[in-house]
Every structure is written in structure tokens, then in C-alpha cells.
Amino acid sequence: MSLYKEKAVSAEEKSGREKMITGKTKIYSVIGFPVEHSASPALHNAALEALGLDARYVALTVKPEDVADAVRGFRAMGMGGLNVTVPHKRAVIPFLDSLGEEAAKMGSVNTVVRAEDGRLVGHNTDAAGFLGALAHHGADVAGKRALVYGAGGAAPAVLRALQLGGAAGAHVFNRTREKADALADLFNCESFQVKAEDFSSPEIDTLYGNADIIINATSIGLREGDTPPVEVGKITSRHTVADIIYNPWETALLREARQKGAAVFNGYEMLVRQAAEAFTLWTGKEAPVGVMREAGLDFLRKTGKL
Ligand code: ATR
């Protein structure tokens, strides 16, 4: 019997070989602080695998003081692409070569693409993510009025998505009033009127009465027992209420709004859609959104968050 007898390669072995990490395997990453609990690796690795791409996606903890070195390392090591999350979305900008239109408008980067000539271009897919979430949940904002709570990292993406969706206007509430003023200044224009408001505005009943969609873009709700910044007593069944938080899956705000008959949705679809947009920017391929959505849900279930 020959030592070199041919052996048929099973489909299983073949797919195992395709999944093998080699010297050619491209590495994508998300940098943040903290980032260990990120669902992004689950979403992106599922998408890379579904399309049979020789690449992997990992989460890397980068401290605020190390952002410049991290981008230099990314450049030097020829990594495939980078996601940037809290608290680096603004801090990363000075170390990039140019910005895409959305990132420039929002002053915030969540996706870095390496151009063919090696230049690093900062993009922001969060607004597209929220716009995709609005569509997914059947919330047509064209001509509608919004109340937006928060003026931190997530609020510009929410406002930009409302603008892109053709909303008539938005009122912004924030603990630090100057940040709400700055956001209003950034977005306010004739076709999309944005105004900063005080929580104790005498117009509050009218604002709620005229609003169609109410969005929590603050971090209030992340912790159990957090009291929603939104006036839940003024929510009715004519409102759509969205929270950018998805862990917990249903914040107190969404629970109370749902009980009042409002249409509600959390931040999970925004996460999926911003990831899908980033995937397309990196690979030039249509993202398998359904695969990504399921992989993220599976991750949340396995890590006890769902
Ligand atoms: P960022 O998203 O900018 O990194 P964050 O601390 O997560 O920062 O805050 C996001 C948003 O939640 C901000 O609008 C923040 O209000 P300020 O701009 O006044 O900081 C809001 N926020 C967080 N904790 C809050 C609290 N306890 N009460 C009211 N607003 C709060």
C-alpha cells in the first residue's frame, strides 16, 4: 500500500482550511475603552465568514492616551480597517489623513478605511445606522418633528439621520445646555430646524404634543434603576420612542413608552446597520445584514445580555 495514497478531502476539512488563519489573513479591529464586551467582533466575523473572506475582526482595548500610537500601529501593520468607539471617536481625527463627508459634518469617526494609496480616511456610519434602524422599524420621519435627549457622542448621528430622513425639525434637550446649543448651531437650517430646549421649558406640553418621535441619545438607562430623562407621562400612542441603548434590551423608558401604547425600538438595529455600512466600506461588498443581526443576537444571548 502506498504511503502516499490519496485521501478525499471532506467538505468539512475544506471549510476548515478556508477558515485557517494564514500570513495573508487580513485583520480588522475595533478600538475603544472599554471594549471587551463589544458585540462588533461577533457581527463582523459572522459577515466575513458568510462571504468567505480571509479576514478576522478583533476588539482591542486602547487607552485614551494611546490613540495616536494605536493609529500609527494600524498604519504600520497594514491592518484591513478600523472601527472606533467610545471615547475615541473625536480623538482619532488628528491622526487620519482625511475625512468622509459624514464624519466631517459630525466631527466624529467610527470607521477608518485604508485607501489604495495607503491614506487613512475617517468615516462615520452611525447616522446611516440610525437611518437604517428607522427604516427597519417602519418609522418614516419625513416631515416629522423629533425630540432628542442628549448632546454627547451619539446625538449628532441621530440628528443627521433625522435630517437625511427628511424630518422637519428637532428639539434637543441636554443636561449641559451649551452642548445642546452647539448641536443646534451645527444642524439648524431652513429645511431642518433644530433648537436647543431647557428640560423645564414652558412649551414642554406643546413640544410633546407636536412631536412624532422621541429619542434617548443619552447614556441614561445603561444602569438598572436609571430614571429616563424623557417625560414619560407625556408620551402617548401617537409617539414613536427610540433608545440608542440595547443593553439592557428594554430600558425603563422603552418599557414605560410601550405600556402607553407608543411604538418603540432600541439601539440594536443601529448597531447592526452601522456595522453593515462599515463592512461595505472596507470590503466593497454588500453586507449580509441578516447574518450580522443574528450573530449579534446570538452573542447577546450567550453573554447573558438578552
Ligand atoms: P459621550 O457620549 O459624549 O461620550 P456620555 O457621558 O456617555 O458622553 O454622555 C452622553 C450623553 O448623556 C450626554 O448628552 C450627557 O449629558 P452632558 O452633555 O450634560 O454630559 C448625557 N448624560 C449622561 N449622564 C447623564 C445624567 N446623569 N444626567 C443627565 N444627562 C446625562
XYZ file of C-alpha atoms and ligand atoms in Angstrom:
337
model
C 0.000 0.000 0.000
C 1.402 3.348 -0.943
C 2.308 5.716 1.797
C 1.072 8.450 -0.442
C -2.425 7.192 -1.029
C -4.738 9.962 -1.945
C -7.431 10.762 0.505
C -10.583 12.563 -0.445
C -10.903 15.887 1.348
C -14.229 16.220 3.067
C -16.309 19.368 2.741
C -15.778 19.878 6.452
C -11.994 19.796 6.085
C -12.207 22.163 3.139
C -14.214 24.707 5.028
C -11.853 24.251 7.990
C -8.943 25.050 5.699
C -10.714 28.148 4.372
C -11.174 29.344 7.928
C -7.493 28.849 8.712
C -5.541 31.931 9.739
C -2.562 32.353 7.414
C 0.034 35.006 6.678
C -2.448 36.546 4.275
C -5.348 36.841 6.698
C -6.478 40.445 6.991
C -7.126 41.850 10.445
C -9.900 44.309 11.208
C -10.382 45.782 14.641
C -12.472 47.963 16.896
C -10.606 50.180 19.335
C -12.303 51.576 22.418
C -12.045 51.928 26.160
C -13.593 49.791 27.486
C -14.280 47.454 24.567
C -14.090 43.898 25.955
C -17.869 43.490 25.902
C -18.328 44.754 22.345
C -20.702 42.782 20.112
C -18.883 44.042 16.998
C -16.497 41.051 16.679
C -19.492 38.690 16.612
C -21.245 40.705 13.889
C -18.195 41.247 11.694
C -16.673 37.771 11.953
C -20.041 36.272 11.007
C -20.191 38.566 7.963
C -16.579 37.850 6.922
C -17.221 34.144 7.223
C -20.542 34.277 5.360
C -18.786 35.917 2.414
C -15.801 33.558 2.636
C -13.327 36.400 3.137
C -9.885 35.606 4.536
C -10.086 38.061 7.433
C -10.780 38.294 11.151
C -12.082 41.077 13.383
C -10.888 41.628 16.952
C -11.604 44.118 19.736
C -8.543 45.936 21.071
C -8.510 47.950 24.274
C -6.816 51.293 23.647
C -6.477 53.834 26.437
C -7.218 57.481 25.591
C -3.528 58.431 25.869
C -2.592 55.693 23.364
C -4.871 56.614 20.454
C -2.073 58.174 18.367
C 0.142 55.103 18.817
C -2.764 52.790 18.002
C -3.393 54.561 14.672
C 0.338 54.522 13.897
C 0.387 50.802 14.650
C -2.660 50.234 12.460
C -0.862 52.035 9.615
C 2.436 50.240 10.144
C 0.930 46.787 10.434
C -1.217 47.124 7.348
C -4.426 46.184 9.073
C -7.559 45.989 6.946
C -9.786 48.532 8.657
C -10.657 50.002 11.980
C -13.802 50.725 13.942
C -13.524 53.406 16.570
C -15.809 53.546 19.561
C -16.258 55.452 22.820
C -14.305 57.517 23.852
C -12.072 57.832 20.752
C -14.482 58.901 18.001
C -13.321 62.517 18.047
C -9.805 61.963 19.409
C -8.781 59.794 16.452
C -9.350 62.539 13.852
C -5.972 64.370 14.028
C -4.146 61.122 13.213
C -6.057 60.392 9.998
C -5.291 61.722 6.508
C -8.787 62.830 5.531
C -12.444 62.581 6.464
C -15.515 61.454 4.586
C -18.412 63.889 4.300
C -20.466 62.476 7.183
C -17.512 62.254 9.563
C -16.531 65.835 8.749
C -20.086 67.039 9.309
C -20.386 65.269 12.663
C -16.792 65.748 13.827
C -16.792 62.085 14.760
C -15.274 58.932 13.223
C -16.425 55.364 13.813
C -14.821 53.692 10.785
C -11.328 54.080 9.320
C -10.736 52.902 5.765
C -7.303 52.382 4.263
C -7.379 53.807 0.740
C -5.457 52.023 -2.039
C -2.608 54.508 -1.733
C -2.372 53.808 1.996
C -4.072 57.000 3.203
C -6.350 56.573 6.197
C -9.817 58.008 5.684
C -12.198 58.539 8.611
C -15.874 57.832 8.028
C -18.936 57.866 10.211
C -21.563 55.184 9.628
C -23.592 55.892 12.778
C -26.056 58.217 11.035
C -26.583 55.662 8.264
C -27.009 53.141 11.080
C -29.786 55.098 12.749
C -31.401 55.858 9.387
C -31.374 52.128 8.623
C -32.876 51.419 12.037
C -35.690 53.921 11.418
C -36.489 52.181 8.118
C -36.220 48.709 9.657
C -38.732 49.659 12.336
C -41.074 51.348 9.869
C -40.543 54.822 11.321
C -40.875 57.268 8.434
C -39.581 60.614 9.728
C -40.196 62.642 6.563
C -41.845 65.916 7.556
C -41.973 64.811 11.207
C -40.815 66.524 14.412
C -38.429 64.930 16.894
C -37.417 65.429 20.499
C -33.810 64.358 21.029
C -32.411 63.847 24.511
C -28.623 64.096 24.797
C -25.883 66.034 23.041
C -22.947 63.660 23.587
C -21.291 61.155 21.258
C -24.449 59.607 19.788
C -26.642 62.668 19.335
C -25.035 64.068 16.139
C -25.638 60.753 14.347
C -29.277 60.751 15.452
C -29.774 64.321 14.243
C -28.010 63.654 10.951
C -30.183 60.581 10.360
C -33.316 62.635 11.059
C -32.077 65.245 8.600
C -31.272 62.627 5.933
C -34.700 61.073 6.532
C -36.344 64.417 5.737
C -37.552 65.307 9.246
C -38.926 68.835 9.560
C -37.101 69.586 12.783
C -35.849 68.558 16.205
C -35.700 69.946 19.728
C -32.606 68.965 21.700
C -32.537 68.588 25.490
C -29.283 68.130 27.357
C -28.010 68.439 30.917
C -25.166 70.653 29.697
C -27.118 73.263 27.793
C -24.103 74.601 25.822
C -23.674 71.221 24.107
C -27.317 71.279 23.000
C -26.786 74.832 21.700
C -23.698 73.715 19.758
C -25.608 70.823 18.169
C -28.476 73.120 17.221
C -25.966 75.530 15.651
C -24.382 72.677 13.722
C -27.603 71.316 12.241
C -30.182 74.089 12.206
C -31.163 75.143 8.682
C -34.319 76.099 6.843
C -35.286 72.575 5.858
C -34.353 71.016 9.227
C -34.995 73.309 12.154
C -33.070 72.339 15.257
C -33.490 74.148 18.552
C -31.970 73.580 21.995
C -34.508 73.453 24.835
C -34.462 73.517 28.626
C -35.882 70.477 30.415
C -38.200 72.906 32.186
C -39.300 74.714 29.015
C -42.756 76.334 29.469
C -43.529 74.968 25.981
C -42.954 71.373 27.025
C -46.581 70.219 26.590
C -46.734 71.717 23.113
C -43.383 70.192 22.200
C -44.608 66.721 23.188
C -47.984 67.336 21.550
C -46.333 68.256 18.237
C -43.615 65.610 18.334
C -43.825 62.364 16.392
C -40.642 60.690 17.513
C -38.727 60.905 20.806
C -35.173 59.599 21.007
C -32.963 58.994 24.008
C -29.356 59.564 22.896
C -28.021 59.918 26.439
C -26.318 57.157 28.392
C -29.120 57.232 30.983
C -30.697 53.781 31.025
C -27.457 51.810 30.785
C -27.674 51.126 34.516
C -30.595 49.375 36.158
C -32.634 51.936 38.115
C -31.655 54.897 35.883
C -34.528 57.349 35.584
C -35.284 58.265 31.966
C -34.587 61.902 31.080
C -37.715 61.850 28.904
C -41.080 62.957 30.359
C -42.740 59.573 30.104
C -46.003 60.987 31.471
C -46.357 62.997 28.267
C -45.834 60.036 25.923
C -48.934 58.797 24.102
C -49.742 56.170 21.495
C -49.127 58.729 18.730
C -45.413 58.747 19.525
C -42.566 56.561 18.361
C -39.953 56.260 21.114
C -36.403 55.088 20.401
C -33.493 54.459 22.707
C -29.957 54.142 21.366
C -29.231 51.726 24.232
C -29.633 47.982 23.535
C -28.112 46.620 26.752
C -30.367 46.405 28.716
C -32.543 45.318 25.793
C -35.538 47.245 27.122
C -34.729 50.351 29.138
C -37.223 51.768 31.639
C -38.012 54.437 29.024
C -38.944 51.896 26.355
C -40.919 49.781 28.807
C -42.996 52.723 30.012
C -43.463 54.094 26.493
C -44.583 50.662 25.270
C -47.076 50.469 28.129
C -48.514 53.789 26.962
C -49.057 52.340 23.509
C -46.156 54.087 21.756
C -44.206 52.281 19.031
C -40.764 51.606 20.495
C -37.359 50.356 19.383
C -33.941 50.050 20.979
C -30.430 50.706 19.675
C -29.679 47.215 18.416
C -30.603 47.778 14.783
C -28.473 50.943 14.767
C -25.533 48.809 15.903
C -26.199 46.267 13.142
C -26.626 48.881 10.404
C -23.559 50.944 11.315
C -21.555 47.705 11.258
C -23.022 46.706 7.898
C -22.084 50.113 6.430
C -18.530 49.799 7.788
C -18.241 46.287 6.336
C -19.210 47.590 2.900
C -16.752 50.490 3.127
C -13.926 48.043 3.885
C -14.756 45.200 1.547
C -16.699 46.882 -1.241
C -19.271 44.120 -0.816
C -22.892 44.209 0.244
C -23.044 43.257 3.918
C -25.073 40.195 4.911
C -27.235 42.229 7.300
C -29.407 39.292 8.375
C -26.356 37.194 9.242
C -24.882 40.067 11.242
C -28.150 40.715 13.094
C -28.478 37.050 14.085
C -24.810 36.711 15.088
C -25.101 39.732 17.373
C -28.291 38.391 18.958
C -26.595 35.056 19.493
C -23.662 36.832 21.152
C -26.015 38.788 23.437
C -27.828 35.584 24.380
C -24.608 33.710 25.088
C -23.241 36.526 27.212
C -26.466 36.731 29.211
C -27.443 40.193 27.968
C -30.611 39.003 26.294
P -20.320 60.875 25.378
O -21.412 60.143 24.649
O -20.220 62.299 24.933
O -19.024 60.162 25.396
P -21.633 60.351 27.947
O -21.107 60.711 29.275
O -21.882 58.919 27.619
O -20.687 61.037 26.910
O -22.978 61.164 27.788
C -23.828 61.046 26.708
C -24.996 61.941 26.925
O -25.706 61.528 28.105
C -24.657 63.395 27.144
O -25.643 64.148 26.490
C -24.725 63.565 28.647
O -25.054 64.858 29.082
P -23.922 66.003 29.257
O -23.625 66.500 27.891
O -24.538 67.016 30.124
O -22.749 65.300 29.889
C -25.862 62.643 28.979
N -25.816 62.182 30.359
C -25.028 61.216 30.874
N -25.286 61.017 32.176
C -26.272 61.895 32.499
C -27.000 62.196 33.708
N -26.756 61.530 34.828
N -27.957 63.154 33.661
C -28.218 63.818 32.509
N -27.570 63.595 31.350
C -26.617 62.643 31.335
